[in-house]
């Protein structure tokens, strides 16, 4: 994994109900890349790493 992978995956790993984006449908290659990142040893989703309230998409 590169620095670019680590820095970008954080922005793209939030759930669709918060972002309004359905990445598997709208960006399948990006979704496949995120799945490869998620399978890396030690990977945890953002809310398992960061405490606090979840944001809700106002749309």
mmCIF file with all atom_site columns, N, CA and C in Angstrom:
data_model
loop_
_atom_site.group_PDB
_atom_site.id
_atom_site.type_symbol
_atom_site.label_atom_id
_atom_site.label_alt_id
_atom_site.label_comp_id
_atom_site.label_asym_id
_atom_site.label_entity_id
_atom_site.label_seq_id
_atom_site.pdbx_PDB_ins_code
_atom_site.Cartn_x
_atom_site.Cartn_y
_atom_site.Cartn_z
_atom_site.occupancy
_atom_site.B_iso_or_equiv
_atom_site.pdbx_formal_charge
_atom_site.auth_seq_id
_atom_site.auth_comp_id
_atom_site.auth_asym_id
_atom_site.auth_atom_id
_atom_site.pdbx_PDB_model_num
ATOM 1   N N  . UNK A 1 1  ? 0.839   -1.173 0.000   1.00 0.00 ? 1  UNK A N  1
ATOM 2   C CA . UNK A 1 1  ? 0.000   0.000  0.000   1.00 0.00 ? 1  UNK A CA 1
ATOM 3   C C  . UNK A 1 1  ? 0.890   1.243  0.000   1.00 0.00 ? 1  UNK A C  1
ATOM 4   N N  . UNK A 1 2  ? 0.475   2.226  -0.755  1.00 0.00 ? 2  UNK A N  1
ATOM 5   C CA . UNK A 1 2  ? 1.249   3.466  -0.830  1.00 0.00 ? 2  UNK A CA 1
ATOM 6   C C  . UNK A 1 2  ? 0.612   4.551  0.044   1.00 0.00 ? 2  UNK A C  1
ATOM 7   N N  . UNK A 1 3  ? 1.319   5.644  0.203   1.00 0.00 ? 3  UNK A N  1
ATOM 8   C CA . UNK A 1 3  ? 0.788   6.800  0.924   1.00 0.00 ? 3  UNK A CA 1
ATOM 9   C C  . UNK A 1 3  ? -0.491  7.290  0.240   1.00 0.00 ? 3  UNK A C  1
ATOM 10  N N  . UNK A 1 4  ? -0.512  7.274  -1.077  1.00 0.00 ? 4  UNK A N  1
ATOM 11  C CA . UNK A 1 4  ? -1.701  7.712  -1.817  1.00 0.00 ? 4  UNK A CA 1
ATOM 12  C C  . UNK A 1 4  ? -2.896  6.812  -1.503  1.00 0.00 ? 4  UNK A C  1
ATOM 13  N N  . UNK A 1 5  ? -2.691  5.507  -1.450  1.00 0.00 ? 5  UNK A N  1
ATOM 14  C CA . UNK A 1 5  ? -3.781  4.594  -1.100  1.00 0.00 ? 5  UNK A CA 1
ATOM 15  C C  . UNK A 1 5  ? -4.334  4.908  0.282   1.00 0.00 ? 5  UNK A C  1
ATOM 16  N N  . UNK A 1 6  ? -3.442  5.054  1.224   1.00 0.00 ? 6  UNK A N  1
ATOM 17  C CA . UNK A 1 6  ? -3.865  5.309  2.607   1.00 0.00 ? 6  UNK A CA 1
ATOM 18  C C  . UNK A 1 6  ? -4.603  6.641  2.722   1.00 0.00 ? 6  UNK A C  1
ATOM 19  N N  . UNK A 1 7  ? -4.094  7.669  2.080   1.00 0.00 ? 7  UNK A N  1
ATOM 20  C CA . UNK A 1 7  ? -4.732  8.980  2.216   1.00 0.00 ? 7  UNK A CA 1
ATOM 21  C C  . UNK A 1 7  ? -6.082  9.041  1.508   1.00 0.00 ? 7  UNK A C  1
ATOM 22  N N  . UNK A 1 8  ? -6.222  8.401  0.367   1.00 0.00 ? 8  UNK A N  1
ATOM 23  C CA . UNK A 1 8  ? -7.485  8.471  -0.374  1.00 0.00 ? 8  UNK A CA 1
ATOM 24  C C  . UNK A 1 8  ? -8.559  7.535  0.183   1.00 0.00 ? 8  UNK A C  1
ATOM 25  N N  . UNK A 1 9  ? -8.174  6.377  0.675   1.00 0.00 ? 9  UNK A N  1
ATOM 26  C CA . UNK A 1 9  ? -9.195  5.427  1.113   1.00 0.00 ? 9  UNK A CA 1
ATOM 27  C C  . UNK A 1 9  ? -9.992  5.970  2.295   1.00 0.00 ? 9  UNK A C  1
ATOM 28  N N  . UNK A 1 10 ? -9.391  6.805  3.108   1.00 0.00 ? 10 UNK A N  1
ATOM 29  C CA . UNK A 1 10 ? -10.127 7.372  4.241   1.00 0.00 ? 10 UNK A CA 1
ATOM 30  C C  . UNK A 1 10 ? -11.318 8.197  3.783   1.00 0.00 ? 10 UNK A C  1
ATOM 31  N N  . UNK A 1 11 ? -11.162 8.934  2.701   1.00 0.00 ? 11 UNK A N  1
ATOM 32  C CA . UNK A 1 11 ? -12.243 9.774  2.201   1.00 0.00 ? 11 UNK A CA 1
ATOM 33  C C  . UNK A 1 11 ? -13.358 8.963  1.547   1.00 0.00 ? 11 UNK A C  1
ATOM 34  N N  . UNK A 1 12 ? -13.037 7.794  1.073   1.00 0.00 ? 12 UNK A N  1
ATOM 35  C CA . UNK A 1 12 ? -13.992 7.006  0.286   1.00 0.00 ? 12 UNK A CA 1
ATOM 36  C C  . UNK A 1 12 ? -14.610 5.839  1.047   1.00 0.00 ? 12 UNK A C  1
ATOM 37  N N  . UNK A 1 13 ? -14.248 5.668  2.288   1.00 0.00 ? 13 UNK A N  1
ATOM 38  C CA . UNK A 1 13 ? -14.678 4.490  3.044   1.00 0.00 ? 13 UNK A CA 1
ATOM 39  C C  . UNK A 1 13 ? -15.937 4.678  3.871   1.00 0.00 ? 13 UNK A C  1
ATOM 40  N N  . UNK A 1 14 ? -16.515 5.842  3.848   1.00 0.00 ? 14 UNK A N  1
ATOM 41  C CA . UNK A 1 14 ? -17.726 6.058  4.633   1.00 0.00 ? 14 UNK A CA 1
ATOM 42  C C  . UNK A 1 14 ? -18.935 5.469  3.920   1.00 0.00 ? 14 UNK A C  1
ATOM 43  N N  . UNK A 1 15 ? -19.950 5.054  4.670   1.00 0.00 ? 15 UNK A N  1
ATOM 44  C CA . UNK A 1 15 ? -21.111 4.386  4.064   1.00 0.00 ? 15 UNK A CA 1
ATOM 45  C C  . UNK A 1 15 ? -21.950 5.308  3.182   1.00 0.00 ? 15 UNK A C  1
ATOM 46  N N  . UNK A 1 16 ? -22.669 4.700  2.259   1.00 0.00 ? 16 UNK A N  1
ATOM 47  C CA . UNK A 1 16 ? -23.491 5.441  1.292   1.00 0.00 ? 16 UNK A CA 1
ATOM 48  C C  . UNK A 1 16 ? -24.543 6.311  1.979   1.00 0.00 ? 16 UNK A C  1
ATOM 49  N N  . UNK A 1 17 ? -25.093 5.858  3.081   1.00 0.00 ? 17 UNK A N  1
ATOM 50  C CA . UNK A 1 17 ? -26.123 6.662  3.752   1.00 0.00 ? 17 UNK A CA 1
ATOM 51  C C  . UNK A 1 17 ? -25.572 7.967  4.305   1.00 0.00 ? 17 UNK A C  1
ATOM 52  N N  . UNK A 1 18 ? -24.270 8.076  4.439   1.00 0.00 ? 18 UNK A N  1
ATOM 53  C CA . UNK A 1 18 ? -23.658 9.320  4.886   1.00 0.00 ? 18 UNK A CA 1
ATOM 54  C C  . UNK A 1 18 ? -23.162 10.175 3.728   1.00 0.00 ? 18 UNK A C  1
ATOM 55  N N  . UNK A 1 19 ? -22.695 9.541  2.692   1.00 0.00 ? 19 UNK A N  1
ATOM 56  C CA . UNK A 1 19 ? -22.097 10.293 1.588   1.00 0.00 ? 19 UNK A CA 1
ATOM 57  C C  . UNK A 1 19 ? -23.065 10.557 0.448   1.00 0.00 ? 19 UNK A C  1
ATOM 58  N N  . UNK A 1 20 ? -24.069 9.702  0.309   1.00 0.00 ? 20 UNK A N  1
ATOM 59  C CA . UNK A 1 20 ? -25.000 9.834  -0.803  1.00 0.00 ? 20 UNK A CA 1
ATOM 60  C C  . UNK A 1 20 ? -24.499 9.158  -2.075  1.00 0.00 ? 20 UNK A C  1
ATOM 61  N N  . UNK A 1 21 ? -23.330 8.523  -2.006  1.00 0.00 ? 21 UNK A N  1
ATOM 62  C CA . UNK A 1 21 ? -22.760 7.846  -3.180  1.00 0.00 ? 21 UNK A CA 1
ATOM 63  C C  . UNK A 1 21 ? -22.863 6.338  -3.015  1.00 0.00 ? 21 UNK A C  1
ATOM 64  N N  . UNK A 1 22 ? -23.317 5.681  -4.045  1.00 0.00 ? 22 UNK A N  1
ATOM 65  C CA . UNK A 1 22 ? -23.325 4.222  -4.100  1.00 0.00 ? 22 UNK A CA 1
ATOM 66  C C  . UNK A 1 22 ? -22.129 3.817  -4.953  1.00 0.00 ? 22 UNK A C  1
ATOM 67  N N  . UNK A 1 23 ? -20.954 3.748  -4.336  1.00 0.00 ? 23 UNK A N  1
ATOM 68  C CA . UNK A 1 23 ? -19.728 3.488  -5.086  1.00 0.00 ? 23 UNK A CA 1
ATOM 69  C C  . UNK A 1 23 ? -19.752 2.191  -5.898  1.00 0.00 ? 23 UNK A C  1
ATOM 70  N N  . UNK A 1 24 ? -20.331 1.097  -5.397  1.00 0.00 ? 24 UNK A N  1
ATOM 71  C CA . UNK A 1 24 ? -20.319 -0.119 -6.228  1.00 0.00 ? 24 UNK A CA 1
ATOM 72  C C  . UNK A 1 24 ? -21.004 0.082  -7.583  1.00 0.00 ? 24 UNK A C  1
ATOM 73  N N  . UNK A 1 25 ? -22.046 0.903  -7.609  1.00 0.00 ? 25 UNK A N  1
ATOM 74  C CA . UNK A 1 25 ? -22.756 1.147  -8.865  1.00 0.00 ? 25 UNK A CA 1
ATOM 75  C C  . UNK A 1 25 ? -22.134 2.283  -9.671  1.00 0.00 ? 25 UNK A C  1
ATOM 76  N N  . UNK A 1 26 ? -21.812 3.374  -9.005  1.00 0.00 ? 26 UNK A N  1
ATOM 77  C CA . UNK A 1 26 ? -21.348 4.555  -9.730  1.00 0.00 ? 26 UNK A CA 1
ATOM 78  C C  . UNK A 1 26 ? -19.866 4.497  -10.108 1.00 0.00 ? 26 UNK A C  1
ATOM 79  N N  . UNK A 1 27 ? -19.066 3.825  -9.304  1.00 0.00 ? 27 UNK A N  1
ATOM 80  C CA . UNK A 1 27 ? -17.615 3.771  -9.533  1.00 0.00 ? 27 UNK A CA 1
ATOM 81  C C  . UNK A 1 27 ? -17.095 2.364  -9.193  1.00 0.00 ? 27 UNK A C  1
ATOM 82  N N  . UNK A 1 28 ? -17.404 1.381  -10.021 1.00 0.00 ? 28 UNK A N  1
ATOM 83  C CA . UNK A 1 28 ? -17.043 -0.007 -9.682  1.00 0.00 ? 28 UNK A CA 1
ATOM 84  C C  . UNK A 1 28 ? -15.540 -0.247 -9.542  1.00 0.00 ? 28 UNK A C  1
ATOM 85  N N  . UNK A 1 29 ? -14.714 0.416  -10.315 1.00 0.00 ? 29 UNK A N  1
ATOM 86  C CA . UNK A 1 29 ? -13.266 0.213  -10.185 1.00 0.00 ? 29 UNK A CA 1
ATOM 87  C C  . UNK A 1 29 ? -12.763 0.770  -8.850  1.00 0.00 ? 29 UNK A C  1
ATOM 88  N N  . UNK A 1 30 ? -13.297 1.910  -8.448  1.00 0.00 ? 30 UNK A N  1
ATOM 89  C CA . UNK A 1 30 ? -12.928 2.487  -7.152  1.00 0.00 ? 30 UNK A CA 1
ATOM 90  C C  . UNK A 1 30 ? -13.391 1.583  -6.027  1.00 0.00 ? 30 UNK A C  1
ATOM 91  N N  . UNK A 1 31 ? -14.590 1.027  -6.162  1.00 0.00 ? 31 UNK A N  1
ATOM 92  C CA . UNK A 1 31 ? -15.117 0.101  -5.156  1.00 0.00 ? 31 UNK A CA 1
ATOM 93  C C  . UNK A 1 31 ? -14.229 -1.142 -5.052  1.00 0.00 ? 31 UNK A C  1
ATOM 94  N N  . UNK A 1 32 ? -13.802 -1.681 -6.176  1.00 0.00 ? 32 UNK A N  1
ATOM 95  C CA . UNK A 1 32 ? -12.926 -2.862 -6.166  1.00 0.00 ? 32 UNK A CA 1
ATOM 96  C C  . UNK A 1 32 ? -11.604 -2.536 -5.470  1.00 0.00 ? 32 UNK A C  1
ATOM 97  N N  . UNK A 1 33 ? -11.063 -1.347 -5.734  1.00 0.00 ? 33 UNK A N  1
ATOM 98  C CA . UNK A 1 33 ? -9.832  -0.917 -5.080  1.00 0.00 ? 33 UNK A CA 1
ATOM 99  C C  . UNK A 1 33 ? -10.043 -0.823 -3.561  1.00 0.00 ? 33 UNK A C  1
ATOM 100 N N  . UNK A 1 34 ? -11.171 -0.256 -3.135  1.00 0.00 ? 34 UNK A N  1
ATOM 101 C CA . UNK A 1 34 ? -11.462 -0.156 -1.700  1.00 0.00 ? 34 UNK A CA 1
ATOM 102 C C  . UNK A 1 34 ? -11.587 -1.529 -1.058  1.00 0.00 ? 34 UNK A C  1
ATOM 103 N N  . UNK A 1 35 ? -12.140 -2.486 -1.780  1.00 0.00 ? 35 UNK A N  1
ATOM 104 C CA . UNK A 1 35 ? -12.249 -3.842 -1.247  1.00 0.00 ? 35 UNK A CA 1
ATOM 105 C C  . UNK A 1 35 ? -10.868 -4.466 -1.063  1.00 0.00 ? 35 UNK A C  1
ATOM 106 N N  . UNK A 1 36 ? -9.960  -4.196 -1.991  1.00 0.00 ? 36 UNK A N  1
ATOM 107 C CA . UNK A 1 36 ? -8.582  -4.696 -1.839  1.00 0.00 ? 36 UNK A CA 1
ATOM 108 C C  . UNK A 1 36 ? -7.908  -4.057 -0.628  1.00 0.00 ? 36 UNK A C  1
ATOM 109 N N  . UNK A 1 37 ? -8.136  -2.771 -0.424  1.00 0.00 ? 37 UNK A N  1
ATOM 110 C CA . UNK A 1 37 ? -7.584  -2.086 0.750   1.00 0.00 ? 37 UNK A CA 1
ATOM 111 C C  . UNK A 1 37 ? -8.170  -2.697 2.029   1.00 0.00 ? 37 UNK A C  1
ATOM 112 N N  . UNK A 1 38 ? -9.469  -2.929 2.042   1.00 0.00 ? 38 UNK A N  1
ATOM 113 C CA . UNK A 1 38 ? -10.146 -3.470 3.228   1.00 0.00 ? 38 UNK A CA 1
ATOM 114 C C  . UNK A 1 38 ? -9.644  -4.868 3.582   1.00 0.00 ? 38 UNK A C  1
ATOM 115 N N  . UNK A 1 39 ? -9.097  -5.591 2.624   1.00 0.00 ? 39 UNK A N  1
ATOM 116 C CA . UNK A 1 39 ? -8.574  -6.932 2.887   1.00 0.00 ? 39 UNK A CA 1
ATOM 117 C C  . UNK A 1 39 ? -7.117  -6.918 3.351   1.00 0.00 ? 39 UNK A C  1
ATOM 118 N N  . UNK A 1 40 ? -6.523  -5.750 3.437   1.00 0.00 ? 40 UNK A N  1
ATOM 119 C CA . UNK A 1 40 ? -5.135  -5.651 3.895   1.00 0.00 ? 40 UNK A CA 1
ATOM 120 C C  . UNK A 1 40 ? -5.064  -5.951 5.394   1.00 0.00 ? 40 UNK A C  1
ATOM 121 N N  . UNK A 1 41 ? -3.993  -6.591 5.829   1.00 0.00 ? 41 UNK A N  1
ATOM 122 C CA . UNK A 1 41 ? -3.846  -6.874 7.263   1.00 0.00 ? 41 UNK A CA 1
ATOM 123 C C  . UNK A 1 41 ? -3.900  -5.591 8.092   1.00 0.00 ? 41 UNK A C  1
ATOM 124 N N  . UNK A 1 42 ? -4.682  -5.629 9.148   1.00 0.00 ? 42 UNK A N  1
ATOM 125 C CA . UNK A 1 42 ? -4.766  -4.496 10.057  1.00 0.00 ? 42 UNK A CA 1
ATOM 126 C C  . UNK A 1 42 ? -5.758  -3.415 9.681   1.00 0.00 ? 42 UNK A C  1
ATOM 127 N N  . UNK A 1 43 ? -6.401  -3.521 8.513   1.00 0.00 ? 43 UNK A N  1
ATOM 128 C CA . UNK A 1 43 ? -7.354  -2.497 8.093   1.00 0.00 ? 43 UNK A CA 1
ATOM 129 C C  . UNK A 1 43 ? -8.576  -2.496 8.993   1.00 0.00 ? 43 UNK A C  1
ATOM 130 N N  . UNK A 1 44 ? -9.012  -1.325 9.388   1.00 0.00 ? 44 UNK A N  1
ATOM 131 C CA . UNK A 1 44 ? -10.264 -1.148 10.121  1.00 0.00 ? 44 UNK A CA 1
ATOM 132 C C  . UNK A 1 44 ? -11.035 -0.026 9.461   1.00 0.00 ? 44 UNK A C  1
ATOM 133 N N  . UNK A 1 45 ? -12.363 -0.146 9.396   1.00 0.00 ? 45 UNK A N  1
ATOM 134 C CA . UNK A 1 45 ? -13.176 0.936  8.848   1.00 0.00 ? 45 UNK A CA 1
ATOM 135 C C  . UNK A 1 45 ? -13.057 2.200  9.719   1.00 0.00 ? 45 UNK A C  1
ATOM 136 N N  . UNK A 1 46 ? -13.364 3.361  9.140   1.00 0.00 ? 46 UNK A N  1
ATOM 137 C CA . UNK A 1 46 ? -13.174 4.622  9.864   1.00 0.00 ? 46 UNK A CA 1
ATOM 138 C C  . UNK A 1 46 ? -13.826 4.675  11.244  1.00 0.00 ? 46 UNK A C  1
ATOM 139 N N  . UNK A 1 47 ? -15.054 4.184  11.367  1.00 0.00 ? 47 UNK A N  1
ATOM 140 C CA . UNK A 1 47 ? -15.729 4.311  12.661  1.00 0.00 ? 47 UNK A CA 1
ATOM 141 C C  . UNK A 1 47 ? -15.227 3.320  13.696  1.00 0.00 ? 47 UNK A C  1
ATOM 142 N N  . UNK A 1 48 ? -14.432 2.355  13.279  1.00 0.00 ? 48 UNK A N  1
ATOM 143 C CA . UNK A 1 48 ? -13.791 1.493  14.265  1.00 0.00 ? 48 UNK A CA 1
ATOM 144 C C  . UNK A 1 48 ? -12.495 2.122  14.767  1.00 0.00 ? 48 UNK A C  1
ATOM 145 N N  . UNK A 1 49 ? -11.972 3.067  14.010  1.00 0.00 ? 49 UNK A N  1
ATOM 146 C CA . UNK A 1 49 ? -10.753 3.763  14.412  1.00 0.00 ? 49 UNK A CA 1
ATOM 147 C C  . UNK A 1 49 ? -11.028 5.082  15.117  1.00 0.00 ? 49 UNK A C  1
ATOM 148 N N  . UNK A 1 50 ? -12.082 5.779  14.691  1.00 0.00 ? 50 UNK A N  1
ATOM 149 C CA . UNK A 1 50 ? -12.373 7.114  15.206  1.00 0.00 ? 50 UNK A CA 1
ATOM 150 C C  . UNK A 1 50 ? -13.661 7.113  16.011  1.00 0.00 ? 50 UNK A C  1
ATOM 151 N N  . UNK A 1 51 ? -13.604 7.520  17.256  1.00 0.00 ? 51 UNK A N  1
ATOM 152 C CA . UNK A 1 51 ? -14.822 7.591  18.051  1.00 0.00 ? 51 UNK A CA 1
ATOM 153 C C  . UNK A 1 51 ? -15.668 8.799  17.635  1.00 0.00 ? 51 UNK A C  1
ATOM 154 N N  . UNK A 1 52 ? -16.894 8.798  18.076  1.00 0.00 ? 52 UNK A N  1
ATOM 155 C CA . UNK A 1 52 ? -17.748 9.961  17.839  1.00 0.00 ? 52 UNK A CA 1
ATOM 156 C C  . UNK A 1 52 ? -19.016 9.621  17.095  1.00 0.00 ? 52 UNK A C  1
ATOM 157 N N  . UNK A 1 53 ? -19.824 10.651 16.910  1.00 0.00 ? 53 UNK A N  1
ATOM 158 C CA . UNK A 1 53 ? -21.110 10.490 16.245  1.00 0.00 ? 53 UNK A CA 1
ATOM 159 C C  . UNK A 1 53 ? -20.942 10.313 14.750  1.00 0.00 ? 53 UNK A C  1
ATOM 160 N N  . UNK A 1 54 ? -21.869 9.594  14.177  1.00 0.00 ? 54 UNK A N  1
ATOM 161 C CA . UNK A 1 54 ? -21.894 9.449  12.727  1.00 0.00 ? 54 UNK A CA 1
ATOM 162 C C  . UNK A 1 54 ? -22.606 10.654 12.123  1.00 0.00 ? 54 UNK A C  1
ATOM 163 N N  . UNK A 1 55 ? -22.101 11.092 10.981  1.00 0.00 ? 55 UNK A N  1
ATOM 164 C CA . UNK A 1 55 ? -22.739 12.184 10.260  1.00 0.00 ? 55 UNK A CA 1
ATOM 165 C C  . UNK A 1 55 ? -23.842 11.620 9.393   1.00 0.00 ? 55 UNK A C  1
ATOM 166 N N  . UNK A 1 56 ? -24.867 12.408 9.160   1.00 0.00 ? 56 UNK A N  1
ATOM 167 C CA . UNK A 1 56 ? -25.952 12.004 8.288   1.00 0.00 ? 56 UNK A CA 1
ATOM 168 C C  . UNK A 1 56 ? -25.986 12.931 7.083   1.00 0.00 ? 56 UNK A C  1
ATOM 169 N N  . UNK A 1 57 ? -26.208 12.359 5.921   1.00 0.00 ? 57 UNK A N  1
ATOM 170 C CA . UNK A 1 57 ? -26.292 13.120 4.692   1.00 0.00 ? 57 UNK A CA 1
ATOM 171 C C  . UNK A 1 57 ? -27.570 13.966 4.741   1.00 0.00 ? 57 UNK A C  1
ATOM 172 N N  . UNK A 1 58 ? -27.464 15.276 4.646   1.00 0.00 ? 58 UNK A N  1
ATOM 173 C CA . UNK A 1 58 ? -28.651 16.140 4.753   1.00 0.00 ? 58 UNK A CA 1
ATOM 174 C C  . UNK A 1 58 ? -29.565 16.062 3.538   1.00 0.00 ? 58 UNK A C  1
ATOM 175 N N  . UNK A 1 59 ? -29.131 15.415 2.470   1.00 0.00 ? 59 UNK A N  1
ATOM 176 C CA . UNK A 1 59 ? -29.940 15.368 1.244   1.00 0.00 ? 59 UNK A CA 1
ATOM 177 C C  . UNK A 1 59 ? -31.053 14.374 1.366   1.00 0.00 ? 59 UNK A C  1
#
